[in-house]
Amino acid sequence: MKTSFLIFLTKGVTITGKILGRKASVFPGKLAYDADPKILTKVNYPKYVIGVTGSSGKGSTIELIEHGLKKAGYSVACNKSGSNGIYAITTLILNNVTIFKKNPKKDVFLIELDERHIKLAFLKPTLTHLVVTNITRDQPVRNKTPEFIYDNIFSAVKSKTHLIINADDPMVNKITTTYQDKITTYGINKTKYDYLKPKINAVDNAYCPLCHTKLIYDYYHYGHLGNYKCPNKDFKRGNVDYEGTDVNLENKTMKINNHLVKINKDILYAAYATLASYTTLKTIGIDDKIINETYNTDPIKAKRGNVYKIFNRDLIMLESKNENALSYYQSLEYITRTKGKKTIILGFDNVSRRYKYNDLSWLYDVEFEKLNDSNIDKIICIGRFKYDVATRLSYANIDEKKIVLLKDINNLLKVVKKTKGKIFTMVCFDMTERIKNLVGDLK
Amino acid sequence: MKTIKIAHLYYDLMNLNGENGNVLCLKEHFKQQKAKVEVDLLTVDDKINFNNYDIFYIGSGSKENMKIVLNDLNKYQENIKKAIDDNKYFIVTGNALGLFGEHIIDLDNKKQKCLNIFKYYLKEIDIEECIVGDQLYKTSLIEENIIGFQNRQTIMINNENSLFTVIEGTGYKKDSNEEGYKYNNFYGTYLLGPLLVRNPYFTDYLVKKILKENNLPYKTNHSSFDYIAYNEFINNKNRI
């Protein structure tokens, strides 16, 4: 009876919150979870309960899986909004079961999972599938080390969960050495964008997890993702079940097990999201005709909402997650691959929206050296830590004449007007909103 | 002209918190002084000749990586002890401090033997009790205060030669107002930041001392971005 009441309460508070214009994705579940931390073990689940976790790429992978599942006729309950902690998971699940019989109202629960909250959400082996996109250094204040995240994810996985993993990541692939149940692997083969040596020294998991010898890479896609093997033959990426080949970001296409598939963004993480979702859909038996529709004939339209026009120039807003070097790397890679003159806006007022700490060490895990590009006209440093960002750029040997220090954000567009080329913002959440407002005021 | 040689030890294993920045910073400060400087990246199975370098840097790493490093580093115990006694410079940040102590005790009370060069040891604490936060310290070495960050899961026991005094933040253990370890030219601290990037006056102190000891010229120059960044942070009352 208590469980039914808490389900009722969650639904009621969610509806009330939405009427009041709130997102209501966290608070309703908090009420229920705090009242009964085992509540998620007391409801019934559908045939498919698919979790997606990892340091980055969860949201874009979920979006594509949902698209494919819906095309196949499944009804899907999904937390797409980025709310992926225990309270949000509780809100999602309780809002999608019936009050009295506690039966699922959807065919699939598709859940984005915070790496540290899986073990709180799934006390019983409820997950039928778990997709793990990658494990990298990310928000060290809460996530500590990649090893800590690995332990958090996989200590929560019970047998009977079918793992779908990115084998290009040795930290993720390590689970194949111990997990006894089903595992399906995916990975991207050599691309024209790869490099032979790591670009920075801070490569996570550079050593064999079994014999602790340095792994040898044939190539790196980015970070520590690539094709690696232990020289003692103890561990390797090896062959994967679903392999991406012929990645062409300019044409936004790749092949997966020889089937041509469109990628909806011209950036490598989108190829990974496509491959992870494709692997998931195939693993649960979605047929090829539906999969072809999902990616090729009726794909999710690429979001162009973050491209604006100012001063007759493109302003491309690349939101980059602070404390996550690979998130910045993706933005840097995109900028340097873009042809023609460029201006970059870089900086932040707050390191995190979760906490008030001023840890700047991660700036030195980001490969800002990539900005040594003759096509870059100016790099405008903004925000409370602009001088720290400028220090990082000067240590990356970037010509100090290119570095502009902006004291008042309200003057940003005046300064931008005097620069050349496409404008890229490489900023975190707080500055994205402020720049959008300035651009809005201009119009 | 003599070249200042820096060894970045276990650069690929002990580099969890952007500590590459400390080496970049040292290199940059020497270059600003027109000194010749070289950095060697060294790791497991490289033959490290401790006579070849003026400065050794090592940063923090995961527990797993520290074990790999200790396994390799143990063979150099005597060389490291001699190098420290010979006044070679060791700059050690984060949990790498533990490598030079007697041992590290984990949560199950298991002891991992370390280099046993100094008499202190580290003790792992529960994840919920982790020491995390901005730090403000002072030191007798320079007038300016020291800033930085801590994110650690160990405390230090038996520290008799601290490097810093805590103004705001946490010491080498929770009830201590002392932090870091100093012996000869061994400068060790839990501080992340990167330490040398965020504390240019401290870096300048080290660079000046090293240049003078090598009869190389030094000229005061506090105009680079790192000094402005430091002064902005220290003058912002809402910094912590």
XYZ file of C-alpha atoms in Angstrom, chain A residues 116 137 140-142 144-148 151 174 200-208 212-214 356-362 364-365 369 384-388 390-392 394-397 400 403 405, chain B residues 8 11-13 15-21 24-25 28-29 31 41 43-44 61-62 64-65 68 127-128 130 132-134 149 151 153 192-194 197-198 225-226 228-230 232-233 236 238-240:
98
model
C 27.667 6.499 -9.591
C 38.556 11.361 -16.266
C 37.227 14.490 -10.420
C 35.656 16.095 -7.355
C 32.783 13.628 -7.480
C 37.618 10.685 -8.455
C 39.503 8.418 -10.877
C 38.441 6.427 -13.954
C 39.119 3.273 -11.908
C 36.661 4.482 -9.290
C 34.175 -0.018 -9.972
C 38.532 -4.576 -19.010
C 48.930 14.620 -24.424
C 50.600 12.761 -21.598
C 47.441 12.288 -19.615
C 46.140 9.120 -21.247
C 43.848 7.177 -18.941
C 44.393 3.478 -18.581
C 47.538 3.263 -20.665
C 48.572 -0.042 -19.104
C 47.325 -3.620 -19.361
C 50.419 -3.915 -16.016
C 52.580 -3.580 -19.123
C 52.142 -0.496 -21.275
C 31.608 25.856 -5.813
C 35.212 24.689 -6.018
C 37.895 26.353 -8.119
C 39.817 23.327 -9.352
C 41.549 24.387 -12.572
C 43.927 21.460 -12.938
C 41.848 19.846 -15.723
C 46.151 21.026 -18.403
C 44.525 17.781 -19.524
C 47.981 23.024 -28.329
C 36.300 34.943 -13.971
C 39.215 32.681 -14.898
C 40.203 34.436 -18.141
C 43.806 34.940 -17.008
C 44.101 31.266 -16.029
C 45.219 32.773 -21.081
C 48.048 31.209 -19.055
C 47.086 27.791 -20.398
C 50.453 30.791 -23.542
C 51.863 27.508 -22.214
C 50.446 25.898 -25.373
C 52.709 28.318 -27.292
C 49.970 36.102 -27.280
C 44.814 36.304 -27.138
C 41.284 39.349 -22.558
C 59.046 14.095 -15.504
C 54.387 11.009 -16.807
C 51.863 8.533 -18.195
C 50.851 6.954 -14.886
C 49.301 12.541 -14.183
C 45.765 12.385 -12.914
C 45.105 16.053 -12.274
C 46.589 18.006 -15.152
C 50.015 17.819 -13.566
C 51.634 18.022 -16.927
C 51.026 21.729 -16.279
C 55.142 23.071 -18.667
C 55.245 25.874 -16.119
C 58.232 28.266 -19.360
C 59.719 30.063 -16.356
C 62.669 29.982 -20.850
C 59.433 12.015 -20.067
C 58.238 5.850 -17.189
C 58.255 2.156 -16.342
C 47.866 8.861 -9.821
C 45.193 6.271 -9.179
C 46.364 1.024 -9.344
C 48.889 3.217 -11.112
C 52.700 -0.108 -10.970
C 35.470 7.921 0.247
C 32.765 9.777 2.148
C 37.559 12.607 1.247
C 38.172 18.161 -1.133
C 38.391 21.913 -1.507
C 40.248 25.128 -2.216
C 43.111 22.568 -4.528
C 40.982 16.159 -3.741
C 41.515 10.078 -0.046
C 46.830 20.308 -7.008
C 46.258 23.340 -9.137
C 48.575 22.697 -10.954
C 51.045 27.221 -12.549
C 48.775 28.736 -9.945
C 49.569 35.842 -17.434
C 50.127 33.443 -14.525
C 47.907 38.257 -13.237
C 45.785 35.115 -12.733
C 47.285 34.615 -9.263
C 43.143 38.229 -9.570
C 42.334 35.108 -7.575
C 38.884 38.165 -5.043
C 34.784 35.385 -2.836
C 37.401 33.009 -4.152
C 36.637 30.168 -1.746
